[in-house]
Amino acid sequence: MELDEIDKKLLLFLQEDCKQTTKELSGKLGLSVTAVYERVKKLENSGVISRYVALLDKNKIHRNFIILCHVKLTQHKKEFVLQFEKEVMNLQEVTECFHVSGDYDYILKIGVRNIEDYRNFMLTKLTTLQHIASTHSSFMISEIKNTTAIVL
């Protein structure tokens, strides 16, 4: 799907606040309410907009101790990779998981209350997964940039 400049502006506005009404968006875009509604539906139906979510304040829900954990598997066999990926999907503390190149196979973004909760997570959940050879953890000192917006 080819996006025109109005689609791009509309997507930026929706990424800033998806609860804006079509009337509010029509005023910002200089389009009729119907035109905005039809564009949003087209973007949803084509899969450009995949879903709408609420972003939570990590501090208010006590999940502001953020860790990037690098994981190395024992082997790169297909069944080991698929099993790890299936199992990591069930770890609620893991908010993001990336299969990467380099010295490690995966990078996990983990959010917990504090270092004690992370230790417990490591001992009772992560290290119980099969085929993990090693892990390396880095802890967030401060958050410089955190956005979900994609600029087109």
Coordinates of N, CA and C in Angstrom, one line a residue:
M1 N 0.8 -1.2 0.0 CA 0.0 0.0 0.0 C 0.9 1.2 0.0
E2 N 0.6 2.2 -0.9 CA 1.4 3.4 -1.0 C 0.7 4.4 -0.1
L3 N 1.5 5.1 0.7 CA 0.9 6.1 1.6 C 1.2 7.5 1.1
D4 N 0.2 8.3 1.0 CA 0.4 9.7 0.6 C 0.7 10.6 1.9
E5 N 0.9 11.8 1.7 CA 1.3 12.7 2.8 C 0.2 12.9 3.8
I6 N -1.0 12.8 3.4 CA -2.1 12.9 4.4 C -2.2 11.6 5.2
D7 N -2.0 10.5 4.6 CA -1.9 9.2 5.4 C -0.8 9.3 6.4
K8 N 0.4 9.8 6.0 CA 1.5 9.9 6.9 C 1.2 10.8 8.1
K9 N 0.6 12.0 7.8 CA 0.2 12.9 8.9 C -0.8 12.2 9.8
L10 N -1.8 11.6 9.2 CA -2.8 10.9 10.0 C -2.2 9.9 10.9
L11 N -1.3 9.1 10.4 CA -0.6 8.1 11.2 C 0.2 8.7 12.3
L12 N 0.9 9.8 12.1 CA 1.6 10.5 13.2 C 0.6 10.9 14.3
F13 N -0.5 11.5 13.9 CA -1.5 12.0 14.9 C -2.0 10.8 15.7
L14 N -2.3 9.7 15.0 CA -2.8 8.6 15.7 C -1.8 7.9 16.6
Q15 N -0.5 8.0 16.3 CA 0.5 7.5 17.1 C 0.7 8.3 18.4
E16 N 0.4 9.6 18.2 CA 0.5 10.5 19.4 C -0.6 10.3 20.3
D17 N -1.8 10.1 19.8 CA -3.0 9.9 20.6 C -4.1 9.2 19.7
C18 N -4.2 7.9 19.9 CA -5.2 7.2 19.0 C -6.7 7.4 19.5
K19 N -6.8 8.1 20.6 CA -8.2 8.3 21.1 C -8.8 9.6 20.5
Q20 N -8.1 10.3 19.6 CA -8.6 11.5 19.0 C -9.8 11.1 18.1
T21 N -10.8 11.9 18.2 CA -12.0 11.6 17.3 C -11.7 11.9 15.9
T22 N -12.5 11.4 15.0 CA -12.4 11.7 13.6 C -12.6 13.2 13.3
K23 N -13.5 13.8 14.2 CA -13.7 15.2 14.1 C -12.4 16.0 14.4
E24 N -11.8 15.7 15.5 CA -10.5 16.3 15.8 C -9.5 16.2 14.7
L25 N -9.4 14.9 14.2 CA -8.4 14.7 13.2 C -8.7 15.4 11.9
S26 N -10.0 15.5 11.6 CA -10.4 16.2 10.3 C -10.0 17.6 10.4
G27 N -10.1 18.3 11.6 CA -9.7 19.7 11.7 C -8.2 19.8 11.5
K28 N -7.4 18.9 12.0 CA -6.0 19.0 11.9 C -5.5 18.7 10.5
L29 N -6.3 17.9 9.8 CA -5.9 17.5 8.4 C -6.5 18.3 7.3
G30 N -7.6 19.0 7.7 CA -8.3 19.8 6.7 C -9.2 18.9 5.8
L31 N -9.7 17.8 6.3 CA -10.5 16.9 5.6 C -11.9 16.7 6.2
S32 N -12.8 16.2 5.6 CA -14.1 15.9 6.2 C -14.0 14.8 7.1
V33 N -14.9 14.7 8.1 CA -15.0 13.6 9.0 C -15.0 12.2 8.3
T34 N -15.9 12.2 7.3 CA -16.0 11.0 6.5 C -14.7 10.6 5.8
A35 N -14.0 11.5 5.2 CA -12.8 11.2 4.6 C -11.7 10.7 5.6
V36 N -11.7 11.2 6.8 CA -10.8 10.8 7.8 C -11.2 9.3 8.2
Y37 N -12.4 9.1 8.4 CA -12.9 7.8 8.8 C -12.6 6.8 7.8
E38 N -12.8 7.1 6.5 CA -12.4 6.1 5.4 C -10.9 5.9 5.3
R39 N -10.1 6.9 5.6 CA -8.7 6.7 5.5 C -8.2 5.8 6.7
V40 N -8.8 6.0 7.9 CA -8.4 5.2 9.0 C -8.8 3.7 8.8
K41 N -10.0 3.5 8.3 CA -10.5 2.2 7.9 C -9.6 1.5 6.9
K42 N -9.2 2.2 5.9 CA -8.3 1.7 4.9 C -7.0 1.3 5.5
L43 N -6.4 2.1 6.4 CA -5.2 1.8 7.0 C -5.3 0.6 8.0
E44 N -6.4 0.5 8.6 CA -6.7 -0.7 9.5 C -6.8 -2.0 8.6
N45 N -7.7 -1.9 7.6 CA -8.0 -3.1 6.7 C -6.7 -3.6 6.0
S46 N -5.8 -2.7 5.6 CA -4.6 -3.0 4.9 C -3.5 -3.6 5.9
G47 N -3.7 -3.4 7.2 CA -2.8 -3.9 8.1 C -1.7 -2.9 8.5
V48 N -1.7 -1.7 7.9 CA -0.8 -0.6 8.3 C -0.9 -0.3 9.8
I49 N -2.2 -0.1 10.2 CA -2.5 0.0 11.6 C -2.9 -1.4 12.1
S50 N -2.0 -2.0 12.9 CA -2.3 -3.4 13.3 C -3.1 -3.6 14.6
R51 N -3.0 -2.6 15.5 CA -3.8 -2.6 16.7 C -3.7 -1.3 17.4
Y52 N -4.5 -1.1 18.4 CA -4.5 0.0 19.3 C -4.2 -0.5 20.7
V53 N -3.3 0.2 21.4 CA -2.9 -0.2 22.7 C -2.9 1.0 23.7
A54 N -2.9 0.7 25.0 CA -2.6 1.7 26.0 C -1.2 1.5 26.5
L55 N -0.5 2.6 26.6 CA 0.9 2.6 27.1 C 0.9 2.9 28.6
L56 N 1.5 2.1 29.4 CA 1.4 2.2 30.8 C 2.7 2.9 31.3
D57 N 2.5 3.6 32.4 CA 3.6 4.3 33.1 C 4.3 3.2 34.0
K58 N 5.6 2.8 33.6 CA 6.3 1.8 34.3 C 6.5 2.1 35.8
N59 N 6.6 3.4 36.1 CA 6.8 3.8 37.5 C 5.5 3.5 38.4
K60 N 4.4 3.8 37.8 CA 3.1 3.7 38.5 C 2.7 2.3 38.7
I61 N 3.2 1.4 37.9 CA 2.8 0.0 38.0 C 4.0 -0.9 38.6
H62 N 5.0 -0.2 39.0 CA 6.2 -0.8 39.7 C 6.9 -1.8 38.8
R63 N 7.1 -1.5 37.6 CA 7.9 -2.3 36.6 C 8.9 -1.5 36.0
N64 N 9.6 -0.6 36.8 CA 10.5 0.4 36.3 C 12.0 -0.1 36.4
F65 N 12.2 -1.3 36.9 CA 13.6 -1.8 36.8 C 13.7 -2.6 35.5
I66 N 14.4 -2.0 34.6 CA 14.5 -2.5 33.2 C 15.9 -3.2 33.0
I67 N 15.8 -4.4 32.4 CA 17.0 -5.1 32.1 C 17.0 -5.5 30.6
L68 N 18.2 -5.4 30.0 CA 18.4 -6.0 28.7 C 19.3 -7.2 29.0
C69 N 18.7 -8.4 28.7 CA 19.4 -9.7 28.9 C 19.7 -10.3 27.6
H70 N 21.0 -10.5 27.4 CA 21.5 -11.2 26.2 C 21.6 -12.7 26.5
V71 N 21.0 -13.5 25.6 CA 20.9 -14.9 25.8 C 21.6 -15.7 24.7
K72 N 22.5 -16.6 25.1 CA 23.1 -17.5 24.1 C 22.6 -18.9 24.2
L73 N 22.2 -19.5 23.1 CA 21.7 -20.9 23.2 C 22.9 -21.8 23.1
T74 N 22.7 -23.1 23.5 CA 23.8 -24.1 23.5 C 24.1 -24.5 22.0
Q75 N 23.0 -24.5 21.2 CA 23.2 -24.8 19.8 C 22.2 -24.1 19.0
H76 N 22.4 -24.0 17.7 CA 21.4 -23.2 16.8 C 20.5 -24.2 16.0
K77 N 20.3 -25.3 16.6 CA 19.4 -26.3 16.0 C 18.0 -25.7 15.9
K78 N 17.3 -26.0 14.8 CA 16.0 -25.4 14.6 C 15.0 -25.7 15.8
E79 N 15.1 -26.9 16.3 CA 14.2 -27.2 17.4 C 14.5 -26.5 18.7
F80 N 15.8 -26.2 18.9 CA 16.2 -25.4 20.1 C 15.7 -24.0 20.0
V81 N 15.9 -23.4 18.8 CA 15.5 -22.0 18.5 C 13.9 -21.9 18.7
L82 N 13.2 -22.8 18.1 CA 11.7 -22.7 18.2 C 11.2 -23.0 19.6
Q83 N 11.9 -23.9 20.3 CA 11.4 -24.2 21.7 C 11.7 -23.0 22.6
F84 N 12.9 -22.3 22.4 CA 13.2 -21.2 23.2 C 12.2 -20.0 23.0
E85 N 11.9 -19.8 21.7 CA 11.0 -18.7 21.3 C 9.6 -19.0 21.9
K86 N 9.2 -20.2 21.8 CA 7.8 -20.6 22.4 C 7.8 -20.3 23.9
E87 N 8.8 -20.8 24.6 CA 8.9 -20.6 26.0 C 9.0 -19.2 26.5
V88 N 9.8 -18.4 25.8 CA 10.0 -17.0 26.2 C 8.7 -16.2 26.0
M89 N 7.8 -16.6 25.1 CA 6.5 -15.9 24.9 C 5.7 -16.0 26.2
N90 N 5.9 -17.0 27.0 CA 5.1 -17.2 28.3 C 5.7 -16.5 29.5
L91 N 6.8 -15.8 29.3 CA 7.4 -15.1 30.5 C 6.8 -13.7 30.5
Q92 N 5.9 -13.4 31.4 CA 5.2 -12.1 31.5 C 6.2 -10.9 31.8
E93 N 7.3 -11.2 32.4 CA 8.3 -10.1 32.7 C 9.0 -9.6 31.4
V94 N 9.0 -10.5 30.4 CA 9.7 -10.2 29.1 C 8.7 -9.4 28.3
T95 N 9.1 -8.1 28.0 CA 8.2 -7.3 27.2 C 8.6 -7.2 25.7
E96 N 9.9 -7.6 25.4 CA 10.4 -7.6 24.0 C 11.4 -8.7 23.9
C97 N 11.5 -9.3 22.8 CA 12.5 -10.4 22.5 C 12.9 -10.3 21.1
F98 N 14.2 -10.2 20.9 CA 14.8 -10.0 19.5 C 15.7 -11.2 19.3
H99 N 15.6 -11.8 18.1 CA 16.6 -12.8 17.7 C 17.6 -12.0 16.9
V100 N 18.9 -12.0 17.4 CA 19.9 -11.1 16.8 C 21.1 -11.8 16.3
S101 N 21.9 -11.1 15.6 CA 23.2 -11.7 15.2 C 24.3 -11.2 16.2
G102 N 25.4 -11.8 16.1 CA 26.5 -11.4 17.0 C 26.9 -12.5 18.0
D103 N 27.4 -12.0 19.1 CA 27.9 -13.0 20.1 C 26.8 -13.7 20.9
Y104 N 25.6 -13.0 20.9 CA 24.4 -13.7 21.6 C 23.3 -13.9 20.5
D105 N 22.4 -14.8 20.9 CA 21.3 -15.2 20.0 C 20.1 -14.3 20.2
Y106 N 19.8 -13.9 21.4 CA 18.6 -13.1 21.7 C 18.9 -12.0 22.6
I107 N 18.1 -10.9 22.5 CA 18.1 -9.9 23.5 C 16.7 -9.8 24.0
L108 N 16.6 -9.9 25.4 CA 15.3 -9.8 26.0 C 15.2 -8.4 26.8
K109 N 14.1 -7.8 26.6 CA 13.8 -6.6 27.5 C 12.9 -7.0 28.6
I110 N 13.3 -6.8 29.8 CA 12.6 -7.4 31.0 C 12.3 -6.2 31.9
G111 N 11.1 -6.2 32.4 CA 10.7 -5.2 33.4 C 10.2 -5.8 34.7
V112 N 10.8 -5.5 35.8 CA 10.4 -6.0 37.1 C 10.4 -4.9 38.1
R113 N 10.1 -5.2 39.3 CA 10.0 -4.2 40.4 C 11.4 -3.8 40.9
N114 N 12.3 -4.7 41.1 CA 13.6 -4.4 41.6 C 14.6 -5.6 41.4
I115 N 15.8 -5.4 41.9 CA 16.9 -6.4 41.7 C 16.5 -7.8 42.3
E116 N 15.8 -7.8 43.4 CA 15.4 -9.0 44.0 C 14.4 -9.8 43.1
D117 N 13.5 -9.0 42.5 CA 12.5 -9.7 41.6 C 13.2 -10.2 40.3
Y118 N 14.3 -9.5 39.9 CA 15.0 -10.0 38.7 C 15.8 -11.2 39.1
R119 N 16.4 -11.3 40.3 CA 17.1 -12.5 40.7 C 16.1 -13.7 40.7
N120 N 14.9 -13.4 41.3 CA 13.9 -14.5 41.4 C 13.5 -14.9 40.0
F121 N 13.3 -14.0 39.1 CA 13.0 -14.3 37.7 C 14.0 -15.2 37.0
M122 N 15.3 -14.8 37.2 CA 16.4 -15.5 36.6 C 16.4 -17.0 37.2
L123 N 16.3 -17.1 38.5 CA 16.4 -18.4 39.1 C 15.2 -19.3 38.9
T124 N 14.0 -18.8 38.9 CA 12.9 -19.6 38.8 C 12.2 -19.7 37.4
K125 N 12.6 -18.8 36.5 CA 12.0 -18.8 35.2 C 13.0 -18.9 34.0
L126 N 13.8 -17.9 33.9 CA 14.7 -17.8 32.7 C 15.6 -19.0 32.6
T127 N 16.4 -19.2 33.7 CA 17.4 -20.3 33.7 C 16.8 -21.7 33.7
T128 N 15.5 -21.8 33.9 CA 14.9 -23.1 33.8 C 14.6 -23.5 32.4
L129 N 14.6 -22.5 31.4 CA 14.4 -22.8 30.0 C 15.6 -23.7 29.5
Q130 N 15.2 -24.7 28.7 CA 16.2 -25.6 28.1 C 17.0 -24.8 27.0
H131 N 18.3 -25.3 26.9 CA 19.1 -25.0 25.8 C 19.8 -23.6 25.9
I132 N 19.7 -23.0 27.1 CA 20.4 -21.7 27.3 C 21.8 -22.0 27.8
A133 N 22.8 -21.5 27.0 CA 24.2 -21.7 27.4 C 24.7 -20.6 28.3
S134 N 24.3 -19.4 28.1 CA 24.7 -18.3 29.0 C 23.8 -17.1 28.8
T135 N 23.9 -16.2 29.8 CA 23.2 -14.9 29.7 C 24.1 -13.8 30.2
H136 N 23.8 -12.6 29.8 CA 24.5 -11.4 30.2 C 23.5 -10.3 30.4
S137 N 23.5 -9.7 31.6 CA 22.4 -8.7 31.9 C 23.0 -7.3 32.0
S138 N 22.3 -6.3 31.5 CA 22.6 -4.9 31.6 C 21.4 -4.2 32.2
F139 N 21.6 -3.4 33.2 CA 20.5 -2.7 33.9 C 20.4 -1.3 33.4
M140 N 19.2 -0.8 33.2 CA 18.9 0.6 32.8 C 19.2 1.5 33.9
I141 N 20.1 2.5 33.6 CA 20.4 3.6 34.6 C 19.3 4.7 34.4
S142 N 19.1 5.2 33.2 CA 18.1 6.1 33.0 C 17.6 6.0 31.5
E143 N 16.3 6.4 31.3 CA 15.7 6.3 30.0 C 15.9 7.6 29.3
I144 N 16.6 7.5 28.2 CA 16.9 8.7 27.4 C 15.8 8.9 26.4
K145 N 15.4 7.9 25.7 CA 14.4 7.9 24.6 C 13.6 6.7 24.7
N146 N 12.3 6.8 24.7 CA 11.4 5.6 24.6 C 10.2 6.1 23.8
T147 N 10.0 5.6 22.6 CA 8.9 6.0 21.8 C 8.4 4.7 21.0
T148 N 7.1 4.7 20.7 CA 6.6 3.7 19.9 C 6.3 4.2 18.5
A149 N 6.4 5.6 18.3 CA 6.1 6.2 17.1 C 7.1 5.9 16.0
I150 N 6.6 5.6 14.8 CA 7.4 5.4 13.6 C 7.2 6.6 12.7
V151 N 8.2 7.4 12.4 CA 8.0 8.5 11.5 C 8.2 8.0 10.0
L152 N 7.2 8.4 9.2 CA 7.3 7.9 7.8 C 7.8 9.0 6.9

